[in-house]
Short mmCIF file of C-alpha atoms and ligand atoms in Angstrom, two decimals:
data_model
loop_
_atom_site.label_atom_id
_atom_site.label_comp_id
_atom_site.label_asym_id
_atom_site.label_seq_id
_atom_site.Cartn_x
_atom_site.Cartn_y
_atom_site.Cartn_z
CA UNK A 170 -61.76 5.75 83.73
CA UNK A 171 -64.75 4.00 82.57
CA UNK A 172 -65.21 3.53 79.24
CA UNK A 173 -67.61 6.15 77.21
CA UNK A 174 -70.81 4.91 76.37
CA UNK A 175 -71.80 6.84 72.97
CA UNK A 176 -74.25 6.48 70.02
CA UNK A 177 -74.02 6.87 66.29
CA UNK A 178 -77.32 7.67 64.96
CA UNK A 179 -77.86 4.91 62.91
CA UNK A 180 -80.75 6.06 60.75
CA UNK A 181 -79.28 6.29 57.69
CA UNK A 182 -75.37 6.79 56.36
CA UNK A 183 -72.30 5.35 56.63
CA UNK A 184 -73.00 4.33 60.85
CA UNK A 185 -70.62 1.24 60.72
CA UNK A 186 -67.40 3.41 59.54
CA UNK A 187 -67.54 5.66 63.04
CA UNK A 188 -68.97 2.58 64.68
CA UNK A 189 -65.53 1.27 63.94
CA UNK A 190 -63.79 3.81 64.57
CA UNK A 191 -65.39 4.58 68.01
CA UNK A 192 -64.73 0.43 68.96
CA UNK A 193 -61.22 1.00 67.75
CA UNK A 194 -60.84 4.17 70.57
CA UNK A 195 -62.18 2.10 72.83
CA UNK A 196 -65.68 3.34 73.30
CA UNK A 197 -68.36 1.48 73.74
CA UNK A 198 -71.23 2.31 70.92
CA UNK A 199 -74.57 1.76 70.88
CA UNK A 200 -76.47 2.30 67.56
CA UNK A 201 -79.20 4.90 68.10
CA UNK A 202 -83.11 4.82 66.68
CA UNK A 203 -84.65 5.19 69.56
CA UNK A 204 -85.85 7.33 72.08
CA UNK A 205 -84.64 4.78 74.95
CA UNK A 206 -81.22 4.64 72.95
CA UNK A 207 -80.61 8.01 73.12
CA UNK A 208 -81.31 8.50 77.08
CA UNK A 209 -78.22 5.13 77.21
CA UNK A 210 -75.91 7.50 75.78
CA UNK A 211 -73.38 10.40 76.50
CA UNK A 212 -72.36 11.58 73.62
CA UNK A 213 -73.86 11.37 69.79
CA UNK A 214 -72.04 10.66 66.41
CA UNK A 215 -74.16 11.90 63.20
CA UNK A 216 -73.15 9.99 60.24
CA UNK A 217 -72.40 11.18 56.75
CA UNK A 218 -75.53 9.80 54.34
CA UNK A 219 -78.29 12.58 53.07
CA UNK A 220 -79.30 15.31 55.55
CA UNK A 221 -83.15 15.14 54.19
CA UNK A 222 -83.46 11.57 54.92
CA UNK A 223 -81.52 11.79 58.26
CA UNK A 224 -84.32 14.69 59.43
CA UNK A 225 -87.24 12.82 57.91
CA UNK A 226 -86.74 9.23 59.44
CA UNK A 227 -85.53 11.39 62.66
CA UNK A 228 -88.87 12.72 62.63
CA UNK A 229 -90.51 9.93 61.88
CA UNK A 230 -88.60 7.70 64.68
CA UNK A 231 -89.97 10.55 67.21
CA UNK A 232 -86.32 11.36 68.07
CA UNK A 233 -85.55 14.84 66.45
CA UNK A 234 -87.15 16.94 69.58
CA UNK A 235 -85.29 14.42 72.11
CA UNK A 236 -81.96 14.87 69.76
CA UNK A 237 -82.57 18.69 70.16
CA UNK A 238 -83.50 18.46 73.66
CA UNK A 239 -80.41 16.85 74.72
CA UNK A 240 -77.88 19.44 72.61
CA UNK A 241 -79.60 21.95 74.12
CA UNK A 242 -78.40 20.52 77.43
CA UNK A 243 -74.72 20.11 75.99
CA UNK A 244 -74.30 16.43 75.15
CA UNK A 245 -71.16 16.27 72.87
CA UNK A 246 -72.12 15.56 68.93
CA UNK A 247 -70.05 15.17 66.77
CA UNK A 248 -71.60 15.35 62.97
CA UNK A 249 -69.59 14.49 60.04
CA UNK A 250 -70.92 15.55 56.37
CA UNK A 251 -74.82 15.18 56.53
CA UNK A 252 -74.34 15.41 60.45
CA UNK A 253 -72.73 18.59 60.09
CA UNK A 254 -75.96 19.76 57.91
CA UNK A 255 -78.13 17.96 60.66
CA UNK A 256 -76.57 20.38 63.15
CA UNK A 257 -76.52 23.97 61.43
CA UNK A 258 -78.84 26.39 62.67
CA UNK A 259 -79.54 27.21 59.38
CA UNK A 260 -79.00 25.02 56.06
CA UNK A 261 -79.09 26.75 52.62
CA UNK A 262 -80.40 24.48 49.55
CA UNK A 263 -82.49 22.31 51.51
CA UNK A 264 -85.00 20.55 50.35
CA UNK A 265 -88.67 21.56 50.47
CA UNK A 266 -89.46 21.37 54.26
CA UNK A 267 -86.11 20.07 55.19
CA UNK A 268 -84.85 20.74 58.77
CA UNK A 269 -82.29 20.36 61.11
CA UNK A 270 -81.53 19.94 64.70
CA UNK A 271 -79.64 23.09 64.60
CA UNK A 272 -77.22 23.88 67.32
CA UNK A 273 -74.36 25.40 65.74
CA UNK A 274 -74.41 28.70 65.14
CA UNK A 275 -73.52 28.58 61.53
CA UNK A 276 -75.15 28.79 57.79
CA UNK A 277 -74.18 25.65 55.70
CA UNK A 278 -74.79 25.39 51.74
CA UNK A 279 -75.64 21.60 50.73
CA UNK A 280 -73.64 19.76 48.09
CA UNK A 281 -71.19 23.06 47.57
CA UNK A 282 -68.72 20.78 46.14
CA UNK A 283 -71.08 19.55 43.09
CA UNK A 284 -72.10 16.34 42.15
CA UNK A 285 -71.01 12.62 43.17
CA UNK A 286 -68.39 12.78 40.68
CA UNK A 287 -66.80 15.86 41.68
CA UNK A 288 -65.95 14.15 45.27
CA UNK A 289 -62.06 14.94 46.05
CA UNK A 290 -59.52 13.67 48.65
CA UNK A 291 -57.17 16.42 50.14
CA UNK A 292 -54.76 17.49 52.36
CA UNK A 293 -56.28 19.93 55.40
CA UNK A 294 -54.35 21.77 58.18
CA UNK A 295 -56.11 21.66 61.45
CA UNK A 296 -54.39 23.28 64.21
CA UNK A 297 -55.94 22.42 66.97
CA UNK A 298 -55.85 18.42 66.31
CA UNK A 299 -51.72 18.91 66.52
CA UNK A 300 -49.67 16.26 64.19
CA UNK A 301 -49.62 15.91 60.30
CA UNK A 302 -52.26 17.57 58.08
CA UNK A 303 -55.58 15.78 57.74
CA UNK A 304 -56.35 13.64 54.84
CA UNK A 305 -60.43 14.91 53.93
CA UNK A 306 -62.60 13.40 51.51
CA UNK A 307 -65.51 15.11 50.51
CA UNK A 308 -68.97 13.55 49.10
CA UNK A 309 -71.03 16.04 47.91
CA UNK A 310 -70.40 18.03 51.03
CA UNK A 311 -71.58 21.19 52.57
CA UNK A 312 -69.75 24.16 52.76
CA UNK A 313 -69.91 26.61 55.54
CA UNK A 314 -70.87 29.67 54.22
CA UNK A 315 -71.22 31.67 57.59
CA UNK A 316 -69.87 31.44 61.11
CA UNK A 317 -71.99 33.45 63.38
CA UNK A 318 -70.22 34.61 66.75
CA UNK A 319 -71.19 31.36 69.44
CA UNK A 320 -68.78 28.95 66.47
CA UNK A 321 -65.54 29.04 65.23
CA UNK A 322 -63.72 27.75 62.62
CA UNK A 323 -61.23 24.73 63.22
CA UNK A 324 -60.21 24.02 59.60
CA UNK A 325 -60.36 25.76 55.84
CA UNK A 326 -59.64 25.00 52.67
CA UNK A 327 -56.53 27.14 51.19
CA UNK A 328 -59.32 29.39 48.90
CA UNK A 329 -60.80 30.15 52.55
CA UNK A 330 -63.97 27.89 52.37
CA UNK A 331 -64.47 26.92 55.94
CA UNK A 332 -64.58 23.27 56.47
CA UNK A 333 -64.85 22.45 59.83
CA UNK A 334 -66.46 24.02 62.67
CA UNK A 335 -66.85 23.61 66.53
CA UNK A 336 -68.86 25.09 69.07
CA UNK A 337 -68.30 24.01 72.86
CA UNK A 338 -69.47 20.28 72.64
CA UNK A 339 -70.50 20.44 69.18
CA UNK A 340 -67.81 19.57 65.93
CA UNK A 341 -68.59 19.27 62.55
CA UNK A 342 -66.83 18.30 59.41
CA UNK A 343 -67.98 18.89 55.99
CA UNK A 344 -65.64 15.67 55.07
CA UNK A 345 -65.49 12.15 56.62
CA UNK A 346 -62.27 11.18 58.65
CA UNK A 347 -64.31 8.11 59.46
CA UNK A 348 -62.98 7.13 55.69
CA UNK A 349 -59.54 7.77 56.03
CA UNK A 350 -58.34 6.01 59.83
CA UNK A 351 -58.14 9.66 60.62
CA UNK A 352 -59.12 9.20 64.72
CA UNK A 353 -58.17 12.86 65.76
CA UNK A 354 -61.65 14.27 65.61
CA UNK A 355 -63.25 11.53 67.13
CA UNK A 356 -60.60 12.00 70.18
CA UNK A 357 -61.51 15.34 70.39
CA UNK A 358 -65.14 14.28 69.64
CA UNK A 359 -64.81 11.32 72.82
CA UNK A 360 -62.47 14.19 75.15
CA UNK A 361 -65.82 16.12 75.34
CA UNK A 362 -67.65 13.17 76.33
CA UNK A 363 -65.20 13.20 79.16
CA UNK A 364 -64.65 16.12 80.46
CA UNK A 365 -69.17 16.64 80.02
CA UNK A 366 -69.22 13.76 82.20
CA UNK A 367 -67.19 14.39 84.77
N1 LIG B 293 -75.31 15.74 50.37
C1 LIG B 293 -75.64 14.97 51.01
C2 LIG B 293 -76.69 15.55 52.03
O1 LIG B 293 -77.46 17.18 52.02
C3 LIG B 293 -74.38 15.16 52.57
C4 LIG B 293 -73.51 14.10 51.93
C5 LIG B 293 -73.01 13.26 52.39
O2 LIG B 293 -72.98 13.37 53.97
N2 LIG B 293 -71.72 12.63 52.18
O3 LIG B 293 -77.08 15.33 52.81
#
């Protein structure tokens, strides 16, 4: 099979960690900051970081609309934390004027777990991925407050709060699998890329 060429949106956030996981899984990675770079990739990862900054920079770099067009055309996208916020159709507790790319039929609430020093790690069952529980790191992550009929829950905390969702070729997690040597979400994303390319 041909080596998949995938992008990591490289405007702000933990770009390198995603680049590393994807490279380790055998993908060719393009750091995406321009429309031309976006056109070269078959899938896109949106890293964790600060969604209001990623939003602003994506509009300054004239890449927000092209990303929305690719999402509408079915490009596989995986967003972690701020990346999930960028994929959500509705963002609660956004800063004034903040926009998302949208695509995922969910509503997310930013900073739902509190401030930076309330970061935590936990084990989460993700039946769809198979194998042992996922070790999940939460850093000012969002919670998925509402899941629309087009999206589905992939994982929730024991108290029921939804922290991973999928819809077609879109996948989003409130936590950071890229920080824990967890590769199953990235594999899932690369499987969507391979299918979409067929
Ligand atoms: N709180 C950040 C935001 O709103 C997300 C934090 C993260 O990506 N680790 O974008």
